[in-house]
Amino acid sequence: MKRLRCFYLLFSSIFLCLQGPVFAQSTQIDHKWWKEAVVYQLYPRSFKDSNGDGIGDLKGIISKLDYLQSLGITAIWLNPVYASPNDDNGYDISDYRAIMKEFGTMADFDALLKGMHQRGIKLVMDLVVNHSSDEHEWFKQSRSARNSPYRDYYHWWPAEKGKPNYRYSLFDVNHDAWMYDSTTNAYYLHYFSRKQPDLNWENPKLRQEIYDIMRFWFDKGIDGFRLDAFTFVAKDITFPPFPKGYEKNFMPYYSMQPHLHDYLKEMYKEVFSKYDVLSVAEGAGNTPQDAHDLVDADRQELNMAYPFEWVDIPKPEGYSLVHLKAVISKWDSIFAQKGWLSVFLANHDNARMVSRFADERPQFRNLSSKMLNTLVLTLRGTPYCYYGDELGMVNIRFDNIADYNDVALRNEYAYLKKNGGDLKKWMEDMKFSNRDNGRTPFQWDNSAQAGFSTGVPWLKVNPNYPQLNAAQQEKDPNSNLNYFRKLIRLRKKEPTLVYGAYAQVDAQNPDVFAYTRTLNGRKILVLLNFRSKSVQVKHGEALKNAQLLISNYASPSRKNTLKPLEASVFLLK
Ligand code: NOJ
Ligand code: CA
């Protein structure tokens, strides 16, 4: 009978599933601050400019610390602020122990860290060590002579051996990751731009240098590192030819080789184990197993994965909500028992989440922003909220190539031009997906340049700022900004939203993302309508006695309909 009932519950409608009593054994919670954190990703170049040079800076951030605290966020991931010639906006570091001139000084950094800690906000920095800048002292030495003690800090291929086997470069004008250097008649490897030569992780001396840098920052008191492009560090350095058909998915052939785990274990032993910090790798490997292994606590590597699969889905054509739901659910299941996930819908390498996943038209963008933030802040995993998403900032959609800054885009433009690509179509695609869309200056108020700078911003401000800015949203109790604060308050007081088991509901519903979170008998239902129209759901009677925890509508429907872009979260009774 009991088995029959289970069977029935499994295959009957969601209505019956939700009605069923919640028999749960008490779950032991493995509390960690980084699991309970709400991370705000702050792109320093675009947050607040304090001196009118058009570039956001550390003093600018300091001037906005009270705003950041008012959000309720508990940690900030700061994109790179180290010395850099800025070929790739700080992802090309020329001195790992110094602050970028445009951003300020080490004294500014210390003041920022202090101000954050005083407000209960932790600081996670970017660790960009798959590559350095070609202007780093190590590279200057390395390229100067074949017998330089720094030669093996990078990957060199002597030209007398012929041209090395092809390696794809993500940012190169020719897509070629090998760059010939006449000084020593050799090629060096750069998976990103020519000014970002790849560091050689096979070299133990190089690895020790990196651990030293990490300790330098931890000893200053920072609270974590996000490891940029880290899955690329473990390469097959014999550089064999790629097999046929590699183009379909070239990643396994040049990244995430098994010895990546050895590097991480060593890094854990040398550095992470000595501090109570957040450690997250960008990307999550080639397979779910890789991802799991990176963050399974027993393996002592990192503590959080950051998979890309769901931000890779929504291209203009062919974005299916059923697929998105399946991907998010799959990643949740990988970490259901062990390991931990990062949850995000946007970052500095992607377009704005409202433009990508919902409806950016002015009449729908507020509902869209609230609905998507509800998703990010009610899934299991640590939420990462990208600056400006608390306001519902949207893509800028540049028409003109000269308006873009992104090194990847500029080089791809040159590549397509040279090779007769369809530039018109590509420029249209870029309005949807290019990363500069997500890097425009923060919209503080309706004064010139949205209050970001008194000068000319390095990247144009979105012209919608008179209608979409923080000052105006401060005043409106129903604004995106105030909804965002409310959501964070809810997450902080509901451990179920942090630690509770996740179960998707009505997986085949093409319009609605619905799921429950359950912890020790407490069950929360999240209903998200991804469409700009009313849609049907099957939650039926389940909500009759449920307690509404939050919604982007004043009076959400408790019947079988969800309003356009509705997000409602209920505690089931
Ligand atoms: C990933 C970073 O997120 C991106 O912005 C950067 O361009 C590349 N890694 C290279 O560092
Ligand atoms: Ca500035």
Coordinates of C-alpha atoms and ligand atoms in Angstrom, one line a residue:
M1 CA 0.0 0.0 0.0
K2 CA 2.7 2.4 1.0
R3 CA 4.7 1.5 -2.1
L4 CA 1.6 2.1 -4.2
R5 CA 1.1 5.4 -2.6
C6 CA 4.6 6.5 -3.4
F7 CA 4.2 5.3 -7.0
Y8 CA 1.0 7.2 -7.2
L9 CA 2.5 10.4 -5.7
L10 CA 5.4 10.2 -8.2
F11 CA 3.2 10.0 -11.3
S12 CA 0.1 11.9 -10.3
S13 CA -0.4 15.5 -10.9
I14 CA 1.7 18.1 -9.1
F15 CA -1.5 19.1 -7.2
L16 CA -1.4 15.8 -5.3
C17 CA 2.3 15.9 -4.8
L18 CA 2.1 19.3 -3.2
Q19 CA -0.8 18.2 -1.0
G20 CA 1.0 15.3 0.4
P21 CA 2.2 15.7 4.0
V22 CA 5.9 16.4 4.4
F23 CA 7.6 13.5 6.1
A24 CA 11.1 14.5 6.6
Q25 CA 13.8 13.3 8.8
S26 CA 15.7 16.0 10.5
T27 CA 18.6 17.0 8.2
Q28 CA 21.9 17.8 9.7
I29 CA 23.0 21.1 8.3
D30 CA 26.7 21.7 7.5
H31 CA 26.7 25.5 8.1
K32 CA 29.2 27.5 6.3
W33 CA 29.3 31.3 5.8
W34 CA 30.0 30.9 2.1
K35 CA 26.9 28.8 1.7
E36 CA 24.7 31.3 3.5
A37 CA 26.3 34.3 1.7
V38 CA 24.6 36.5 -0.8
V39 CA 27.3 37.6 -3.2
Y40 CA 27.2 40.8 -5.1
Q41 CA 29.4 40.9 -8.2
L42 CA 30.9 44.3 -8.6
Y43 CA 32.5 45.4 -11.8
P44 CA 34.8 48.2 -10.5
R45 CA 35.3 50.0 -13.8
S46 CA 31.6 50.7 -14.0
F47 CA 30.3 51.1 -10.5
K48 CA 31.2 54.7 -9.4
D49 CA 33.9 57.1 -10.6
S50 CA 35.2 59.4 -7.8
N51 CA 37.5 61.7 -9.8
G52 CA 35.8 62.4 -13.1
D53 CA 38.1 60.4 -15.4
G54 CA 35.2 58.3 -16.6
I55 CA 36.5 55.1 -14.9
G56 CA 35.0 53.6 -11.8
D57 CA 37.5 53.3 -8.9
L58 CA 38.0 52.1 -5.4
K59 CA 37.2 55.5 -3.8
G60 CA 33.9 55.4 -5.8
I61 CA 33.1 52.0 -4.3
I62 CA 33.9 53.3 -0.8
S63 CA 31.5 56.2 -1.3
K64 CA 28.8 53.7 -2.0
L65 CA 29.4 51.2 0.9
D66 CA 26.3 52.2 2.7
Y67 CA 24.2 51.6 -0.4
L68 CA 25.8 48.1 -0.7
Q69 CA 25.1 47.4 3.0
S70 CA 21.5 48.5 2.5
L71 CA 21.0 45.7 0.0
G72 CA 21.6 43.1 2.6
I73 CA 24.3 41.4 0.5
T74 CA 27.0 39.7 2.6
A75 CA 29.9 39.4 0.2
I76 CA 31.3 41.1 -2.8
W77 CA 33.2 39.5 -5.7
L78 CA 35.3 42.2 -7.1
N79 CA 36.5 41.8 -10.6
P80 CA 40.3 42.3 -10.9
V81 CA 41.7 45.5 -9.5
Y82 CA 45.4 44.7 -9.8
A83 CA 47.9 46.6 -11.9
S84 CA 47.2 46.0 -15.6
P85 CA 47.6 47.5 -19.0
N86 CA 43.9 46.7 -19.5
D87 CA 43.9 44.8 -22.7
D88 CA 41.1 42.8 -21.2
N89 CA 39.9 45.1 -18.4
G90 CA 42.2 43.9 -15.7
Y91 CA 42.2 40.2 -16.7
D92 CA 45.8 40.8 -17.9
I93 CA 47.8 41.4 -14.7
S94 CA 51.2 43.1 -14.8
D95 CA 51.7 43.1 -11.0
Y96 CA 49.7 40.8 -8.7
R97 CA 50.6 42.8 -5.6
A98 CA 49.7 46.3 -6.8
I99 CA 46.5 48.2 -7.5
M100 CA 45.6 49.4 -11.0
K101 CA 46.5 53.1 -11.3
E102 CA 43.1 54.0 -12.6
F103 CA 41.4 52.3 -9.6
G104 CA 43.5 54.0 -6.9
T105 CA 46.2 52.9 -4.4
M106 CA 46.9 50.1 -2.0
A107 CA 45.8 52.5 0.8
D108 CA 42.4 52.9 -1.0
F109 CA 42.2 49.1 -1.2
D110 CA 42.9 48.8 2.6
A111 CA 40.2 51.4 3.3
L112 CA 37.7 49.6 1.1
L113 CA 38.4 46.3 2.8
K114 CA 38.1 47.8 6.2
G115 CA 34.8 49.6 5.3
M116 CA 33.4 46.4 4.0
H117 CA 34.3 44.4 7.0
Q118 CA 32.8 47.1 9.3
R119 CA 29.6 46.6 7.5
G120 CA 29.6 42.9 7.6
I121 CA 30.5 42.4 4.0
K122 CA 33.2 40.0 3.0
L123 CA 35.5 40.5 0.0
V124 CA 36.2 37.8 -2.7
M125 CA 38.9 38.8 -5.2
D126 CA 39.6 37.5 -8.7
L127 CA 42.6 35.3 -9.1
V128 CA 43.7 35.4 -12.7
V129 CA 46.5 32.9 -13.0
N130 CA 45.9 30.9 -16.2
H131 CA 47.7 33.8 -17.8
S132 CA 49.4 37.1 -16.9
S133 CA 49.9 40.2 -18.9
D134 CA 52.7 40.2 -21.4
E135 CA 53.8 43.3 -19.5
H136 CA 54.3 41.3 -16.3
E137 CA 58.0 41.2 -15.2
W138 CA 57.9 37.4 -15.4
F139 CA 57.0 37.5 -19.1
K140 CA 59.4 40.2 -19.9
Q141 CA 62.2 38.0 -18.5
S142 CA 60.8 34.9 -20.0
R143 CA 60.7 36.3 -23.5
S144 CA 64.2 37.9 -23.2
A145 CA 66.3 34.7 -23.6
R146 CA 65.8 30.9 -23.9
N147 CA 67.9 30.4 -20.8
S148 CA 66.1 32.9 -18.7
P149 CA 65.2 31.5 -15.2
Y150 CA 61.7 32.6 -16.1
R151 CA 61.5 30.8 -19.4
D152 CA 59.5 28.0 -18.0
Y153 CA 56.9 30.2 -16.4
Y154 CA 55.2 30.2 -19.8
H155 CA 54.7 27.8 -22.7
W156 CA 57.3 28.3 -25.5
W157 CA 57.7 26.3 -28.7
P158 CA 61.0 26.7 -30.5
A159 CA 60.4 27.6 -34.1
E160 CA 63.1 25.3 -35.4
K161 CA 60.7 22.4 -34.5
G162 CA 58.2 23.9 -37.0
K163 CA 54.9 25.4 -36.3
P164 CA 53.3 23.9 -33.2
N165 CA 50.0 22.1 -33.6
Y166 CA 47.0 24.4 -33.8
R167 CA 45.4 25.7 -30.6
Y168 CA 42.3 27.8 -30.6
S169 CA 42.4 31.2 -29.0
L170 CA 39.2 32.7 -27.7
F171 CA 40.3 36.3 -28.2
D172 CA 42.9 36.3 -31.0
V173 CA 42.2 38.0 -34.4
N174 CA 43.2 34.8 -36.2
H175 CA 41.8 32.5 -33.5
D176 CA 45.4 31.2 -33.2
A177 CA 46.7 30.7 -29.7
W178 CA 50.4 30.5 -30.8
M179 CA 52.2 33.9 -31.2
Y180 CA 55.6 34.0 -32.9
D181 CA 58.2 36.1 -31.0
S182 CA 61.3 36.9 -32.9
T183 CA 63.5 37.7 -29.8
T184 CA 64.1 34.1 -29.2
N185 CA 62.7 32.6 -32.5
A186 CA 59.9 30.8 -30.6
Y187 CA 56.1 30.8 -30.3
Y188 CA 54.3 31.4 -27.0
L189 CA 50.9 30.2 -26.1
H190 CA 47.9 32.5 -25.3
Y191 CA 44.4 31.0 -25.0
F192 CA 43.1 34.5 -24.6
S193 CA 44.5 37.7 -26.2
R194 CA 48.1 38.0 -27.4
K195 CA 48.7 40.2 -24.3
Q196 CA 47.6 37.3 -22.1
P197 CA 50.3 34.7 -22.3
D198 CA 49.4 31.4 -20.5
L199 CA 51.4 30.6 -17.4
N200 CA 53.0 27.2 -17.2
W201 CA 51.4 25.4 -14.2
E202 CA 53.7 22.3 -14.8
N203 CA 56.4 24.4 -13.3
P204 CA 56.4 24.0 -9.4
K205 CA 58.3 27.3 -9.0
L206 CA 55.5 29.1 -10.8
R207 CA 52.9 27.4 -8.6
Q208 CA 54.7 28.5 -5.5
E209 CA 54.8 32.1 -6.7
I210 CA 51.0 31.9 -7.1
Y211 CA 50.5 30.5 -3.6
D212 CA 52.6 33.3 -2.3
I213 CA 50.4 35.9 -4.0
M214 CA 47.3 34.2 -2.6
R215 CA 48.8 34.3 0.9
F216 CA 49.7 38.0 0.5
W217 CA 46.0 38.9 -0.1
F218 CA 44.6 36.5 2.5
D219 CA 47.0 38.0 5.1
K220 CA 45.6 41.3 4.3
G221 CA 42.3 39.9 5.3
I222 CA 40.3 39.2 2.1
D223 CA 37.8 36.4 2.3
G224 CA 38.1 34.4 -0.8
F225 CA 39.1 34.0 -4.4
R226 CA 37.3 33.3 -7.6
L227 CA 39.7 31.4 -9.9
D228 CA 39.5 32.9 -13.3
A229 CA 39.6 30.5 -16.3
F230 CA 41.1 27.9 -14.0
T231 CA 40.0 24.8 -15.8
F232 CA 42.4 25.9 -18.6
V233 CA 45.5 25.6 -16.5
A234 CA 45.8 21.9 -16.8
K235 CA 46.9 21.3 -20.4
D236 CA 48.5 18.5 -22.3
I237 CA 51.8 20.3 -22.8
T238 CA 53.0 18.0 -25.6
F239 CA 50.4 19.8 -27.6
P240 CA 49.3 16.9 -29.8
P241 CA 47.2 17.5 -32.9
F242 CA 43.5 17.8 -32.3
P243 CA 41.4 14.8 -33.5
K244 CA 38.9 15.2 -36.3
G245 CA 35.7 16.9 -35.2
Y246 CA 37.2 18.6 -32.2
E247 CA 35.5 21.9 -33.3
K248 CA 32.2 20.7 -31.9
N249 CA 33.6 20.7 -28.4
F250 CA 37.3 21.5 -28.2
M251 CA 37.4 22.0 -24.5
P252 CA 38.2 18.5 -23.5
Y253 CA 41.3 18.6 -25.7
Y254 CA 42.9 21.6 -24.2
S255 CA 41.6 22.2 -20.8
M256 CA 40.6 20.3 -17.6
Q257 CA 43.2 17.6 -17.9
P258 CA 43.1 15.2 -14.9
H259 CA 46.1 16.8 -13.1
L260 CA 44.0 19.9 -12.5
H261 CA 42.9 18.1 -9.4
D262 CA 46.5 17.7 -8.3
Y263 CA 47.1 21.4 -8.6
L264 CA 44.0 22.2 -6.6
K265 CA 44.9 19.7 -3.8
E266 CA 48.3 21.3 -3.6
M267 CA 46.8 24.8 -3.5
Y268 CA 44.4 23.7 -0.8
K269 CA 47.2 22.3 1.3
E270 CA 49.5 25.3 0.8
V271 CA 46.8 28.1 1.0
F272 CA 43.1 27.5 1.3
S273 CA 43.3 25.0 4.3
K274 CA 44.8 27.8 6.4
Y275 CA 42.0 30.3 6.0
D276 CA 38.2 30.2 6.4
V277 CA 37.5 31.5 2.9
L278 CA 35.3 31.1 -0.2
S279 CA 37.0 29.4 -3.1
V280 CA 35.2 29.1 -6.5
A281 CA 36.5 28.2 -9.9
E282 CA 35.2 29.8 -13.0
G283 CA 33.6 27.0 -15.0
A284 CA 33.0 23.5 -13.8
G285 CA 35.0 21.2 -16.0
N286 CA 34.0 19.1 -18.9
T287 CA 31.6 16.7 -17.2
P288 CA 29.4 16.8 -14.1
Q289 CA 31.8 14.4 -12.5
D290 CA 34.6 16.9 -13.0
A291 CA 32.5 19.6 -11.4
H292 CA 31.6 17.4 -8.5
D293 CA 35.2 16.4 -7.9
L294 CA 36.3 20.0 -7.9
V295 CA 34.1 20.8 -4.9
D296 CA 33.5 17.6 -3.0
A297 CA 34.6 18.7 0.5
D298 CA 36.2 15.3 1.2
R299 CA 38.6 15.9 -1.7
Q300 CA 39.9 19.2 -0.3
E301 CA 40.0 21.2 -3.5
L302 CA 37.6 24.1 -3.8
N303 CA 34.3 24.8 -2.1
M304 CA 32.0 26.0 -4.9
A305 CA 31.4 25.3 -8.6
Y306 CA 30.3 27.9 -11.1
P307 CA 29.0 26.1 -14.1
F308 CA 28.1 27.9 -17.3
E309 CA 25.7 25.6 -18.9
W310 CA 22.6 27.7 -18.2
V311 CA 24.0 31.0 -19.3
D312 CA 25.1 29.4 -22.5
I313 CA 21.5 28.3 -23.4
P314 CA 19.6 31.4 -24.3
K315 CA 20.6 32.4 -27.7
P316 CA 18.1 34.5 -29.5
E317 CA 16.7 31.5 -31.4
G318 CA 15.8 28.3 -29.7
Y319 CA 15.7 29.2 -26.0
S320 CA 13.4 26.7 -24.4
L321 CA 12.4 27.2 -20.7
V322 CA 11.9 23.4 -20.4
H323 CA 15.6 23.0 -21.3
L324 CA 16.7 25.8 -19.0
K325 CA 14.8 24.1 -16.1
A326 CA 16.3 20.7 -16.9
V327 CA 19.8 22.2 -16.9
I328 CA 19.4 24.0 -13.6
S329 CA 17.8 20.9 -12.1
K330 CA 20.6 18.7 -13.4
W331 CA 23.2 20.9 -11.8
D332 CA 21.3 21.0 -8.5
S333 CA 21.2 17.2 -8.5
I334 CA 25.0 16.9 -9.0
F335 CA 25.5 18.6 -5.7
A336 CA 22.5 17.3 -3.8
Q337 CA 24.7 15.2 -1.5
K338 CA 28.1 16.7 -1.6
G339 CA 29.7 19.8 -3.0
W340 CA 28.1 23.2 -3.5
L341 CA 26.9 25.3 -6.4
S342 CA 27.0 29.0 -7.4
V343 CA 23.7 30.3 -8.7
F344 CA 23.7 33.3 -11.2
L345 CA 22.0 34.4 -14.3
A346 CA 24.5 37.1 -15.3
N347 CA 28.1 38.3 -14.9
H348 CA 30.5 40.5 -16.7
D349 CA 30.9 38.0 -19.5
N350 CA 27.2 37.9 -20.3
A351 CA 24.4 40.2 -21.4
R352 CA 22.0 41.5 -18.8
M353 CA 19.7 38.8 -17.4
V354 CA 16.5 40.6 -18.0
S355 CA 17.4 41.0 -21.7
R356 CA 18.5 37.4 -22.0
F357 CA 16.0 35.4 -20.0
A358 CA 12.9 37.5 -19.8
D359 CA 11.3 40.6 -21.4
E360 CA 13.3 43.8 -21.4
R361 CA 10.5 46.0 -22.9
P362 CA 9.9 48.9 -20.6
Q363 CA 6.4 47.7 -19.6
F364 CA 7.7 44.3 -18.6
R365 CA 11.3 44.9 -17.3
N366 CA 10.3 45.5 -13.7
L367 CA 8.3 42.3 -13.4
S368 CA 11.1 40.5 -15.3
S369 CA 13.8 41.7 -13.0
K370 CA 11.8 40.7 -9.9
M371 CA 10.9 37.3 -11.3
L372 CA 14.5 36.5 -12.2
N373 CA 15.9 37.8 -8.9
T374 CA 13.4 35.5 -7.2
L375 CA 14.9 32.6 -9.1
V376 CA 18.5 33.4 -8.2
L377 CA 17.7 34.0 -4.6
T378 CA 15.5 30.9 -4.0
L379 CA 17.6 28.1 -5.6
R380 CA 19.9 25.9 -3.6
G381 CA 23.5 27.2 -3.9
T382 CA 25.2 30.6 -3.2
P383 CA 23.5 33.4 -5.2
Y384 CA 25.7 35.8 -7.2
C385 CA 23.8 39.0 -8.0
Y386 CA 25.5 41.1 -10.7
Y387 CA 25.7 44.9 -10.1
G388 CA 22.7 46.7 -11.6
D389 CA 20.5 43.6 -11.6
E390 CA 19.0 44.9 -8.4
L391 CA 17.6 47.7 -10.5
G392 CA 16.7 45.7 -13.6
M393 CA 19.4 47.2 -15.9
V394 CA 19.1 45.9 -19.5
N395 CA 21.3 45.6 -22.6
I396 CA 22.4 48.8 -24.2
R397 CA 22.4 47.3 -27.8
F398 CA 25.1 49.3 -29.5
D399 CA 24.6 49.9 -33.3
N400 CA 28.1 51.1 -33.9
I401 CA 31.3 49.0 -33.6
A402 CA 33.2 52.0 -32.2
D403 CA 30.9 52.0 -29.1
Y404 CA 32.2 48.6 -28.0
N405 CA 35.3 48.1 -25.8
D406 CA 35.4 44.3 -25.4
V407 CA 38.7 42.9 -26.7
A408 CA 37.0 39.6 -27.6
L409 CA 34.5 41.5 -29.7
R410 CA 36.9 43.8 -31.4
N411 CA 39.2 41.0 -32.4
E412 CA 36.3 38.9 -33.6
Y413 CA 35.0 41.8 -35.7
A414 CA 38.5 42.0 -37.4
Y415 CA 38.5 38.3 -37.9
L416 CA 35.1 38.3 -39.6
K417 CA 35.9 41.3 -41.7
K418 CA 39.1 39.6 -42.9
N419 CA 37.3 36.3 -43.6
G420 CA 34.2 37.7 -45.2
G421 CA 31.8 36.9 -42.3
D422 CA 28.2 38.2 -42.2
L423 CA 29.0 41.3 -40.1
K424 CA 25.5 42.6 -40.2
K425 CA 24.0 39.6 -38.7
W426 CA 26.8 39.3 -36.2
M427 CA 26.3 42.9 -35.0
E428 CA 22.7 42.1 -34.4
D429 CA 23.6 39.0 -32.4
M430 CA 26.0 41.1 -30.4
K431 CA 23.2 43.4 -29.3
F432 CA 21.8 40.3 -27.6
S433 CA 24.8 38.6 -26.3
N434 CA 27.9 40.7 -26.1
R435 CA 29.5 41.2 -22.7
D436 CA 29.7 45.0 -23.0
N437 CA 25.9 45.0 -22.6
G438 CA 26.4 43.9 -19.0
R439 CA 29.3 46.4 -18.3
T440 CA 27.6 49.8 -18.8
P441 CA 27.9 52.2 -15.9
F442 CA 25.7 51.8 -12.9
Q443 CA 22.7 54.0 -13.0
W444 CA 22.7 56.0 -9.8
D445 CA 20.3 58.8 -10.6
N446 CA 18.9 61.0 -13.4
S447 CA 21.7 63.5 -13.5
A448 CA 24.2 63.6 -16.4
Q449 CA 25.9 60.2 -17.0
A450 CA 23.4 58.7 -14.5
G451 CA 25.5 60.1 -11.6
F452 CA 28.3 57.6 -12.4
S453 CA 30.9 60.1 -13.4
T454 CA 31.3 63.9 -13.9
G455 CA 33.5 63.1 -17.0
V456 CA 33.0 61.0 -20.1
P457 CA 32.4 57.3 -19.1
W458 CA 34.7 54.7 -20.6
L459 CA 31.6 52.9 -21.9
K460 CA 28.4 54.7 -22.7
V461 CA 25.6 54.9 -20.1
N462 CA 22.4 53.2 -21.1
P463 CA 20.1 56.0 -22.4
N464 CA 17.2 54.6 -20.3
Y465 CA 18.8 55.9 -17.1
P466 CA 16.3 58.8 -16.5
Q467 CA 13.6 56.2 -16.1
L468 CA 15.8 53.4 -14.6
N469 CA 18.1 54.5 -11.7
A470 CA 18.7 53.8 -8.0
A471 CA 17.6 57.2 -6.7
Q472 CA 14.1 56.8 -8.2
Q473 CA 13.8 53.2 -7.0
E474 CA 14.8 54.2 -3.5
K475 CA 11.7 56.2 -3.2
D476 CA 9.3 53.6 -4.5
P477 CA 8.4 50.8 -2.0
N478 CA 7.5 48.5 -4.9
S479 CA 10.6 49.1 -7.0
N480 CA 12.9 46.3 -8.2
L481 CA 15.5 47.6 -5.7
N482 CA 13.2 47.3 -2.7
Y483 CA 11.9 43.9 -3.9
F484 CA 15.5 42.8 -4.1
R485 CA 16.2 43.8 -0.5
K486 CA 13.0 42.0 0.6
L487 CA 14.1 38.9 -1.2
I488 CA 17.5 38.9 0.6
R489 CA 15.8 39.4 3.9
L490 CA 13.6 36.4 3.2
R491 CA 16.6 34.2 2.2
K492 CA 18.5 35.2 5.3
K493 CA 15.7 34.2 7.6
E494 CA 14.7 31.0 5.8
P495 CA 17.4 28.3 6.1
T496 CA 15.1 26.2 3.9
L497 CA 16.0 28.5 1.0
V498 CA 19.7 28.0 1.6
Y499 CA 19.9 24.4 2.6
G500 CA 16.5 22.8 1.7
A501 CA 16.3 20.0 -0.9
Y502 CA 15.2 21.2 -4.3
A503 CA 12.6 19.4 -6.4
Q504 CA 11.2 20.6 -9.7
V505 CA 7.5 20.6 -10.1
D506 CA 5.7 20.2 -13.5
A507 CA 8.9 19.9 -15.4
Q508 CA 7.3 19.9 -18.8
N509 CA 5.4 23.1 -18.3
P510 CA 6.7 25.3 -21.2
D511 CA 6.0 28.6 -19.5
V512 CA 6.5 28.2 -15.7
F513 CA 9.4 27.3 -13.6
A514 CA 8.1 25.8 -10.4
Y515 CA 10.0 24.0 -7.6
T516 CA 9.9 23.3 -3.9
R517 CA 12.5 23.7 -1.3
T518 CA 12.2 21.4 1.7
L519 CA 14.0 21.3 5.0
N520 CA 13.0 19.5 8.2
G521 CA 9.3 19.5 7.3
R522 CA 9.2 23.0 6.1
K523 CA 8.2 23.2 2.4
I524 CA 8.4 26.3 0.2
L525 CA 6.9 26.5 -3.3
V526 CA 8.3 28.9 -5.8
L527 CA 6.2 29.7 -8.9
L528 CA 7.8 31.7 -11.7
N529 CA 6.0 32.6 -14.9
F530 CA 8.6 33.3 -17.6
R531 CA 6.0 34.7 -20.1
S532 CA 4.6 38.2 -20.5
K533 CA 1.1 36.9 -20.4
S534 CA -1.1 34.9 -18.0
V535 CA -0.5 31.2 -18.1
Q536 CA -2.0 28.1 -16.5
V537 CA -0.4 26.0 -13.8
K538 CA -1.6 23.0 -12.0
H539 CA -1.0 23.9 -8.4
G540 CA -4.7 23.7 -7.7
E541 CA -5.8 23.5 -4.1
A542 CA -2.2 23.3 -2.7
L543 CA -2.2 27.1 -2.1
K544 CA -5.4 27.4 -0.3
N545 CA -3.9 27.6 3.2
A546 CA -0.4 28.4 2.1
Q547 CA 1.3 31.5 3.4
L548 CA 2.6 34.0 0.9
L549 CA 6.2 34.8 1.6
I550 CA 6.9 37.2 -1.3
S551 CA 5.5 38.1 -4.7
N552 CA 6.0 40.6 -7.4
Y553 CA 2.2 41.2 -7.5
A554 CA 0.3 42.8 -4.6
S555 CA -2.3 40.0 -4.7
P556 CA -1.1 36.9 -6.5
S557 CA -3.6 34.5 -7.8
R558 CA -4.1 31.4 -5.7
K559 CA -6.1 29.7 -8.5
N560 CA -4.7 27.9 -11.6
T561 CA -3.4 31.0 -13.3
L562 CA -0.2 33.0 -12.9
K563 CA -0.2 36.6 -14.0
P564 CA 2.3 37.9 -16.6
L565 CA 5.9 37.3 -15.3
E566 CA 4.5 36.5 -11.9
A567 CA 6.9 35.3 -9.2
S568 CA 5.3 34.1 -6.0
V569 CA 6.8 32.2 -3.1
F570 CA 4.6 30.3 -0.7
L571 CA 5.1 28.4 2.5
L572 CA 2.9 25.3 2.2
K573 CA 0.9 24.3 5.2
Ligands
NOJ1 C1 37.1 34.8 -17.8 C2 36.8 36.2 -17.4 O1 35.6 36.2 -16.7 C3 36.7 37.1 -18.6 O2 36.2 38.3 -18.4 C4 38.1 37.2 -19.1 O3 38.1 37.9 -20.3 C5 38.7 35.8 -19.4 N1 38.5 34.9 -18.3 C6 40.2 35.9 -19.5 O4 40.8 36.1 -18.2
CA2 CA 38.0 57.3 -11.7

